[in-house]
Coordinates of C-alpha atoms in Angstrom, one line a residue:
M27 CA 8.8 212.7 87.8
M28 CA 8.7 211.3 90.8
K29 CA 9.7 213.0 94.4
H30 CA 11.0 211.5 97.5
S31 CA 9.8 212.7 101.0
N32 CA 12.9 213.7 101.4
G33 CA 13.7 215.7 98.5
L34 CA 15.3 213.3 96.3
T35 CA 13.5 213.6 92.5
F36 CA 13.5 211.6 89.4
N37 CA 12.5 211.0 86.4
R38 CA 11.3 207.5 85.5
R39 CA 12.6 208.2 81.8
D40 CA 15.9 210.2 82.3
F41 CA 16.5 207.8 85.4
V42 CA 16.9 204.4 83.2
R43 CA 17.8 205.1 79.9
L44 CA 17.6 202.6 77.4
S45 CA 21.0 201.7 75.4
A46 CA 19.7 200.1 72.8
A47 CA 21.5 199.2 69.6
A48 CA 20.1 200.8 66.5
A49 CA 20.5 197.9 64.3
T50 CA 16.6 197.0 63.0
S51 CA 17.1 194.2 60.7
A52 CA 14.7 191.5 60.6
L53 CA 16.0 188.3 62.9
A54 CA 16.3 185.0 60.2
A55 CA 15.0 181.7 61.7
P56 CA 17.5 179.8 63.0
P57 CA 18.3 176.4 62.5
L58 CA 17.0 174.0 64.7
A59 CA 19.9 171.8 65.0
F60 CA 23.7 171.7 63.7
C61 CA 24.3 168.6 61.4
A62 CA 27.8 169.1 60.8
D63 CA 29.5 166.0 62.4
A64 CA 33.0 167.7 63.5
V65 CA 32.7 169.8 67.2
P66 CA 35.2 172.9 67.4
Q67 CA 37.7 173.2 70.1
P68 CA 35.3 175.1 72.8
M69 CA 36.0 178.6 73.4
T70 CA 37.0 180.0 76.6
R71 CA 36.7 182.9 78.5
R72 CA 38.5 184.5 81.7
F73 CA 36.3 183.4 84.5
G74 CA 36.5 187.0 86.6
K75 CA 39.0 187.3 89.0
I76 CA 39.9 183.6 88.9
D77 CA 42.8 182.4 87.1
F78 CA 41.1 180.0 84.9
H79 CA 40.2 179.8 81.5
V80 CA 36.3 178.8 81.1
T81 CA 34.6 176.9 78.1
T82 CA 31.4 178.8 77.6
F83 CA 29.3 175.8 78.1
G84 CA 29.6 173.6 81.3
L85 CA 27.8 170.9 82.2
G86 CA 24.9 170.7 84.9
G87 CA 24.9 168.3 87.5
Q88 CA 21.2 167.5 87.0
A89 CA 19.0 166.0 84.4
S90 CA 19.8 162.7 83.9
I91 CA 22.8 162.4 86.0
Q92 CA 20.3 162.7 88.9
W93 CA 17.4 161.8 87.5
T94 CA 18.8 158.6 85.4
P95 CA 16.3 157.1 83.0
S96 CA 16.7 153.0 82.9
D97 CA 18.3 154.1 79.2
V98 CA 20.4 156.7 79.5
D99 CA 24.2 156.1 81.0
P100 CA 25.2 159.1 83.2
V101 CA 28.4 158.6 83.1
A102 CA 28.6 158.1 79.5
I103 CA 27.2 162.0 79.1
I104 CA 30.1 162.8 81.3
T105 CA 32.9 161.5 80.0
K106 CA 32.0 162.9 76.4
A107 CA 31.5 166.0 77.6
F108 CA 35.3 165.8 79.1
D109 CA 35.8 164.5 75.2
L110 CA 34.2 167.4 73.9
G111 CA 36.7 169.6 75.4
V112 CA 34.4 170.8 78.5
N113 CA 35.8 172.1 81.4
Y114 CA 33.2 173.4 83.5
F115 CA 31.5 170.6 85.8
D116 CA 28.7 171.4 87.9
T117 CA 27.4 169.5 90.7
S118 CA 25.8 169.4 94.4
N119 CA 24.8 167.9 97.6
A120 CA 21.2 168.2 96.6
Y121 CA 21.6 166.7 93.8
G122 CA 20.8 163.1 94.5
P123 CA 23.1 160.7 93.0
S124 CA 24.9 163.2 90.8
Q125 CA 28.2 163.5 92.6
L126 CA 28.2 159.4 92.4
N127 CA 28.1 159.4 89.1
F128 CA 30.6 162.1 88.9
G129 CA 32.8 159.9 90.9
K130 CA 32.4 156.6 88.4
A131 CA 33.4 159.4 85.5
F132 CA 36.2 160.2 87.1
K133 CA 37.6 157.0 87.9
H134 CA 37.4 156.1 84.0
L135 CA 39.5 159.5 83.4
N136 CA 42.2 159.1 85.6
L137 CA 41.1 162.2 88.0
I138 CA 41.1 160.2 91.4
P139 CA 44.3 161.3 93.6
G140 CA 46.2 158.1 94.6
R141 CA 45.1 155.8 92.3
P142 CA 47.4 154.3 89.5
G143 CA 47.2 157.0 86.7
Y144 CA 46.2 159.6 88.2
D145 CA 46.4 162.2 85.8
S146 CA 46.9 165.8 87.8
H147 CA 47.3 167.9 84.9
R148 CA 44.1 166.5 83.5
R149 CA 42.6 167.5 87.0
E150 CA 44.1 170.9 86.8
S151 CA 42.6 171.3 83.4
I152 CA 39.0 171.0 84.6
F153 CA 37.2 173.3 87.3
L154 CA 34.9 170.9 89.6
T155 CA 31.9 173.1 91.5
S156 CA 29.9 171.4 94.2
K157 CA 27.5 173.1 96.5
S158 CA 25.6 173.0 100.3
M159 CA 21.9 174.1 101.2
V160 CA 22.7 174.0 104.8
R161 CA 23.5 177.5 105.8
W162 CA 25.5 176.7 109.1
A163 CA 29.1 175.5 109.4
V164 CA 28.7 172.2 111.6
G165 CA 25.4 170.2 112.9
G166 CA 23.4 171.4 116.4
Y167 CA 22.0 174.5 114.5
P168 CA 18.7 176.0 115.8
E169 CA 15.9 176.1 112.6
L170 CA 15.3 179.5 112.3
P171 CA 12.0 181.2 110.2
N172 CA 12.9 181.6 106.7
V173 CA 16.2 179.7 106.9
R174 CA 16.1 176.3 105.1
N175 CA 18.7 173.8 105.4
F176 CA 18.6 170.6 103.0
T177 CA 21.2 168.2 101.8
H178 CA 21.0 164.5 101.0
G179 CA 23.7 164.2 103.3
G180 CA 23.9 163.4 106.7
H181 CA 20.7 165.3 107.9
G182 CA 21.3 168.1 110.9
E183 CA 24.8 168.4 109.7
G184 CA 26.4 171.1 108.5
A185 CA 28.1 172.5 105.2
V186 CA 31.6 171.3 106.2
A187 CA 29.8 167.5 106.3
D188 CA 28.7 168.6 102.6
L189 CA 32.5 169.8 101.5
K190 CA 33.8 166.1 102.6
R191 CA 30.6 164.6 101.7
S192 CA 31.7 166.3 98.1
L193 CA 35.2 164.7 98.5
S194 CA 34.4 161.4 99.2
Q195 CA 31.4 160.8 97.3
M196 CA 33.6 162.0 93.9
F197 CA 37.2 161.0 94.8
G198 CA 36.9 158.4 97.6
N199 CA 34.6 155.6 98.3
D200 CA 31.2 157.8 99.8
D201 CA 32.3 156.3 102.9
G202 CA 33.4 159.4 104.5
T203 CA 37.0 159.5 103.4
Y204 CA 38.6 160.8 100.3
P205 CA 42.5 160.4 99.3
E206 CA 44.8 163.3 100.3
G207 CA 44.8 165.5 97.5
A208 CA 41.0 165.7 96.3
Y209 CA 39.7 169.0 96.4
V210 CA 37.1 171.2 94.5
D211 CA 37.9 173.9 92.6
L212 CA 34.4 175.9 93.5
F213 CA 32.4 175.0 96.6
L214 CA 29.3 177.0 96.5
I215 CA 26.5 178.2 99.0
H216 CA 23.7 177.1 97.5
N217 CA 20.2 178.8 96.4
L218 CA 19.9 181.5 98.8
T219 CA 16.3 182.7 99.2
T220 CA 15.6 185.0 101.9
L221 CA 17.8 187.8 103.8
E222 CA 17.6 185.7 107.0
E223 CA 19.4 183.0 105.0
V224 CA 22.3 185.4 104.4
D225 CA 22.5 186.5 108.0
V226 CA 23.3 182.4 108.7
V227 CA 25.9 182.2 106.3
Y228 CA 27.9 185.4 107.9
K229 CA 27.5 184.7 111.3
G230 CA 31.1 183.9 112.7
L231 CA 32.2 186.8 110.9
E232 CA 30.0 189.6 111.2
T233 CA 29.2 188.4 114.5
P234 CA 31.9 186.9 117.0
L235 CA 33.5 183.3 116.7
D236 CA 33.4 183.0 120.4
G237 CA 29.6 183.9 120.8
D238 CA 26.4 182.1 121.2
D239 CA 25.3 182.9 117.9
G240 CA 26.8 179.9 116.0
I241 CA 29.2 179.6 113.1
G242 CA 27.8 180.5 109.6
A243 CA 28.9 178.5 106.2
L244 CA 31.0 180.8 105.1
A245 CA 33.4 181.6 107.7
A246 CA 33.9 177.8 108.1
L247 CA 34.5 177.1 104.3
R248 CA 36.9 179.8 104.4
D249 CA 39.0 178.0 107.1
Y250 CA 38.9 175.1 104.5
R251 CA 39.5 177.4 101.5
D252 CA 43.1 178.7 103.2
G253 CA 43.9 176.0 105.3
S254 CA 43.2 178.0 108.5
N255 CA 41.5 177.2 111.5
H256 CA 40.0 180.3 112.7
T257 CA 36.9 178.6 113.4
G258 CA 37.9 176.0 115.5
L259 CA 36.5 173.4 112.6
N260 CA 39.1 172.9 110.8
P261 CA 42.2 171.4 113.2
D262 CA 44.1 169.3 110.8
H263 CA 44.1 172.9 108.1
E264 CA 43.2 171.2 105.5
K265 CA 42.6 172.6 102.4
L266 CA 40.3 171.0 100.4
V267 CA 38.7 174.1 98.3
R268 CA 40.0 176.7 95.8
H269 CA 37.1 179.4 95.6
L270 CA 34.2 180.0 97.1
G271 CA 30.7 181.6 96.1
F272 CA 26.9 181.3 96.4
S273 CA 24.2 180.3 94.3
G274 CA 20.4 181.7 93.9
H275 CA 17.8 182.3 91.1
H276 CA 14.2 183.4 93.2
D277 CA 15.4 187.1 94.9
A278 CA 17.6 189.4 93.3
P279 CA 18.0 191.6 96.2
V280 CA 19.0 189.0 98.3
M281 CA 21.5 187.8 95.9
M282 CA 23.1 191.7 95.5
D283 CA 22.8 191.8 99.6
M284 CA 25.1 188.6 99.6
I285 CA 27.7 190.8 97.4
Q286 CA 27.3 193.7 98.8
R287 CA 28.0 192.6 102.5
D288 CA 31.5 190.5 102.2
R289 CA 33.9 192.8 103.0
W290 CA 36.6 190.4 103.0
D291 CA 36.3 189.4 99.6
L292 CA 35.6 185.9 99.9
L293 CA 33.2 185.5 97.0
D294 CA 34.6 184.8 93.8
A295 CA 32.1 183.5 92.2
V296 CA 27.9 183.4 91.2
L297 CA 25.8 181.3 90.0
V298 CA 22.8 182.8 88.5
S299 CA 19.6 182.2 86.8
I300 CA 19.3 184.3 83.3
N301 CA 17.5 183.2 80.5
V302 CA 15.2 185.0 77.6
N303 CA 12.7 185.6 79.9
D304 CA 14.5 187.0 82.4
R305 CA 13.4 190.8 81.9
L306 CA 9.4 189.4 82.5
Y307 CA 10.7 189.1 86.1
Q308 CA 12.8 190.6 88.9
N309 CA 15.7 190.2 86.5
M310 CA 19.2 189.6 87.6
Q311 CA 20.7 190.6 84.2
Y312 CA 20.1 194.4 85.3
N313 CA 20.3 194.0 89.4
V314 CA 22.8 190.9 90.2
L315 CA 25.0 190.8 87.2
P316 CA 26.1 194.6 87.2
L317 CA 27.0 194.4 90.9
A318 CA 28.9 190.7 90.2
Q319 CA 30.7 192.7 87.0
A320 CA 31.8 195.7 89.2
K321 CA 33.9 193.5 91.8
N322 CA 35.0 191.3 89.0
M323 CA 33.1 188.0 89.9
A324 CA 33.0 184.8 88.0
V325 CA 29.5 184.5 86.7
I326 CA 28.2 181.1 85.9
A327 CA 24.6 181.2 84.3
M328 CA 21.7 178.8 85.0
K329 CA 18.3 177.6 84.0
V330 CA 19.1 178.7 80.5
F331 CA 15.6 176.3 79.3
A332 CA 14.2 177.5 82.6
D333 CA 14.7 173.5 84.0
G334 CA 13.1 172.6 80.8
A335 CA 9.9 174.9 81.3
M336 CA 10.4 176.4 77.7
Y337 CA 9.8 172.8 76.6
T338 CA 7.8 170.1 77.4
K339 CA 8.2 170.2 81.2
E340 CA 6.0 171.9 83.2
A341 CA 6.9 175.6 84.9
R342 CA 7.8 173.8 88.5
W343 CA 10.6 172.1 90.1
S344 CA 11.6 169.1 88.7
Q345 CA 10.8 165.6 90.5
D346 CA 11.8 162.6 88.7
E347 CA 12.9 161.1 85.5
S348 CA 9.9 161.6 83.9
D349 CA 10.4 165.4 84.1
V350 CA 13.5 165.1 81.9
V351 CA 13.7 167.1 78.7
R352 CA 15.2 164.5 76.3
S353 CA 14.7 166.6 72.9
V354 CA 16.9 169.2 71.2
G355 CA 14.7 172.5 71.4
S356 CA 11.5 172.4 69.4
P357 CA 10.9 173.8 66.3
A358 CA 8.9 176.9 67.5
I359 CA 11.5 177.6 70.3
P360 CA 15.2 175.7 68.9
S361 CA 17.6 175.8 71.9
K362 CA 20.5 177.5 69.8
P363 CA 19.4 181.1 70.4
L364 CA 18.5 180.7 73.8
I365 CA 21.7 179.7 74.8
E366 CA 23.3 182.8 72.5
Y367 CA 21.0 185.2 75.0
V368 CA 22.4 184.2 77.9
L369 CA 26.3 184.0 76.5
T370 CA 25.6 187.5 75.5
T371 CA 24.4 188.6 78.4
P372 CA 27.5 191.4 79.7
G373 CA 29.2 189.6 82.6
V374 CA 28.6 186.0 81.8
H375 CA 31.5 183.9 81.6
T376 CA 29.9 180.7 81.4
L377 CA 26.6 178.6 81.3
I378 CA 25.4 174.9 83.1
I379 CA 22.8 173.1 81.3
G380 CA 21.5 169.5 82.1
I381 CA 21.9 166.8 79.4
G382 CA 18.8 164.6 78.7
E383 CA 20.5 162.2 76.6
I384 CA 23.5 161.5 74.3
D385 CA 23.3 160.1 70.9
D386 CA 25.9 159.0 68.0
Q387 CA 24.0 161.1 65.8
S388 CA 25.2 164.7 65.9
S389 CA 21.9 166.3 65.5
R390 CA 19.9 164.5 67.8
C391 CA 22.6 165.0 71.0
Q392 CA 22.1 167.4 73.5
L393 CA 25.4 167.9 74.6
V394 CA 27.2 168.5 71.0
Q395 CA 24.1 170.7 69.9
N396 CA 24.3 172.9 73.3
V397 CA 28.6 173.1 72.6
R398 CA 28.0 173.9 69.5
A399 CA 25.7 176.3 70.4
A400 CA 27.8 177.7 72.7
Q401 CA 30.7 179.0 70.1
I402 CA 29.8 182.7 70.3
A403 CA 31.7 185.9 71.3
P404 CA 30.1 187.7 74.7
D405 CA 29.5 191.1 71.8
A406 CA 28.2 189.1 69.1
L407 CA 24.6 190.3 69.7
D408 CA 23.4 193.5 69.9
T409 CA 20.3 194.8 72.0
A410 CA 17.8 194.4 69.2
H411 CA 19.0 190.9 68.0
R412 CA 18.5 190.4 71.4
R413 CA 15.3 192.1 72.2
N414 CA 14.1 189.8 68.9
L415 CA 15.4 186.5 70.7
E416 CA 13.3 186.9 74.0
S417 CA 10.0 187.0 71.8
L418 CA 11.0 183.3 71.9
G419 CA 10.6 183.1 75.5
R420 CA 7.1 184.3 75.2
K421 CA 6.4 181.4 72.6
A422 CA 6.6 179.2 75.7
K423 CA 3.8 179.1 78.0
D424 CA 3.3 182.9 77.4
G425 CA 6.5 183.9 79.1
A426 CA 5.0 182.3 82.4
T427 CA 8.4 179.9 82.6
N428 CA 10.4 181.2 85.5
W429 CA 8.4 180.0 88.4
F430 CA 11.5 180.0 90.2
Q431 CA 12.1 183.9 90.2
Q432 CA 10.3 186.8 91.8
P433 CA 7.3 188.8 89.8
D434 CA 8.3 191.8 87.9
I435 CA 8.4 194.8 90.1
G436 CA 9.7 197.5 88.2
L437 CA 12.1 200.3 88.7
T438 CA 11.5 201.1 92.3
P439 CA 13.2 204.5 93.8
P440 CA 16.4 204.9 95.5
R441 CA 16.1 203.1 99.0
N442 CA 16.7 204.0 102.3
V443 CA 16.8 208.0 101.4
R444 CA 18.3 210.4 104.1
I445 CA 19.0 214.0 104.9
E446 CA 22.0 215.1 107.0
K447 CA 23.0 218.6 107.9
L448 CA 26.7 219.0 108.6
E449 CA 28.3 222.1 109.4
N450 CA 29.0 223.6 106.2
S451 CA 26.9 221.3 104.0
I452 CA 23.6 218.9 103.5
R453 CA 24.7 215.4 103.0
L454 CA 22.1 213.3 100.6
S455 CA 22.7 209.5 100.8
W456 CA 20.5 206.6 99.1
D457 CA 21.1 202.9 98.5
T458 CA 20.7 201.4 95.2
P459 CA 17.6 201.1 93.4
Y460 CA 16.4 198.3 91.8
A461 CA 16.3 197.8 88.3
G462 CA 13.1 197.3 86.2
D463 CA 13.3 195.9 82.9
E464 CA 16.2 198.7 81.8
P465 CA 19.4 198.9 82.9
L466 CA 19.9 201.6 85.7
D467 CA 21.4 205.3 84.0
K468 CA 21.6 208.0 86.2
Y469 CA 20.2 210.3 89.2
E470 CA 19.0 214.1 89.5
I471 CA 19.1 215.5 92.6
I472 CA 16.8 218.4 92.7
R473 CA 16.1 220.8 95.2
D474 CA 13.4 223.5 94.7
D475 CA 12.4 222.0 91.7
Q476 CA 16.0 223.0 90.2
L477 CA 18.4 220.6 88.8
L478 CA 21.6 220.4 90.9
D479 CA 23.4 217.7 89.7
T480 CA 23.5 214.7 87.4
R481 CA 24.8 211.5 88.8
A482 CA 25.6 208.4 86.7
H483 CA 24.5 205.2 88.5
R484 CA 27.5 202.6 89.1
P485 CA 26.6 199.7 91.1
Q486 CA 26.5 199.6 95.0
T487 CA 29.4 197.2 96.0
S488 CA 28.9 197.5 99.4
K489 CA 26.7 198.5 102.2
T490 CA 27.8 202.0 102.0
P491 CA 25.2 204.4 101.0
F492 CA 25.6 206.5 97.8
R493 CA 26.6 210.2 99.0
Y494 CA 25.6 213.8 97.7
D495 CA 26.8 216.9 99.3
T496 CA 25.6 220.5 99.0
E497 CA 25.0 223.8 100.3
P498 CA 22.4 224.3 102.9
V499 CA 19.4 226.1 101.8
G500 CA 19.6 229.1 103.0
N501 CA 23.3 229.7 100.9
A502 CA 21.7 228.4 97.6

């Protein structure tokens, strides 16, 4: 039993209750690869609040689409994914030539507005995401501590320039122009890592637009979503993006803060790291995902193979083509169960995986094998089965794969506990704790060693704290 100095007491064993299923059957060794030639029509899931049914496998824009080995054709990877029925495609302004490679593929697929043969129905059938790692709307921004701004576009420019660069590279001629009718379905603020970055992103929404504080990315991107010009940065009232969101894989509390501060319901989607080793770190599945679910956000999972660290790559950022993994899993750690784990994590709608190479023989083709492995229902695995799959992750570098994720700090106490004496009652308020390796379950309200009440935990969807009112001590 732990007691906060302000009087809120909780029991760690009761505060977080394990909801494991009763299944205890042994887990059969999964096959290394599927050998049948046929590829099924991909399964889809409703994409949160977005009116789209997304395939459970999405094509990531890194691996050989970014770092291309001399004997690999990145355009062939993209067009093969399309031919297999994949409808979710991901890239970024931080992925080198990735957007240009998508542009080449889109020409083959007749997805370029204004070109002969443009197929608008085909364009509507896919969901295209790009990103910007610039936190400010436009250039001329100050360099602030703990705020990173990076793009492979014009350094010193803002997120609006990155959005237009995405359209120019994928639908235009990479000269800054883009055809009328070009758009991305989703534009993400890329790789949020610090609270200071979240502060910048919300400038112009939480702060006056006419102030000297600058304009963050989100306020301007809203204009380019809605065709408005509240920021003065969209004078032509263009509509270049349909949905907004963000990505992150480092710090769950930062991602939660980003969601909780969205009073305008601007964030439709989140791209978040999830893999079988997630619970060994400050995890996303019990912190970020319940909050995203509560706000009906579309959830895209990434880092399924820890950017290759589950296999041959060192546990660090990829740097060049030598880091690209080109095999299908390994005998010790097959790729299929790692994919199944992610897609049975509550709240996940799809995942993205970068492809090292494709092959005419399906058993050697990463793309075919990953698409097949992704054909799984969200409730197909019970808790016991998922725990068994986590043992696979610990075989990889003794679980030290997720270098991109904060270390585990365990279950924290409720935060910012406050006691306020009102006219006829005492108000206890607090902010959500952070979950450890089990989901949050309930709060026990205790006074003078007596249990007053039990409250089920629910995700804290805003910055408004939880509250509990009780009679003053003298009236007890």
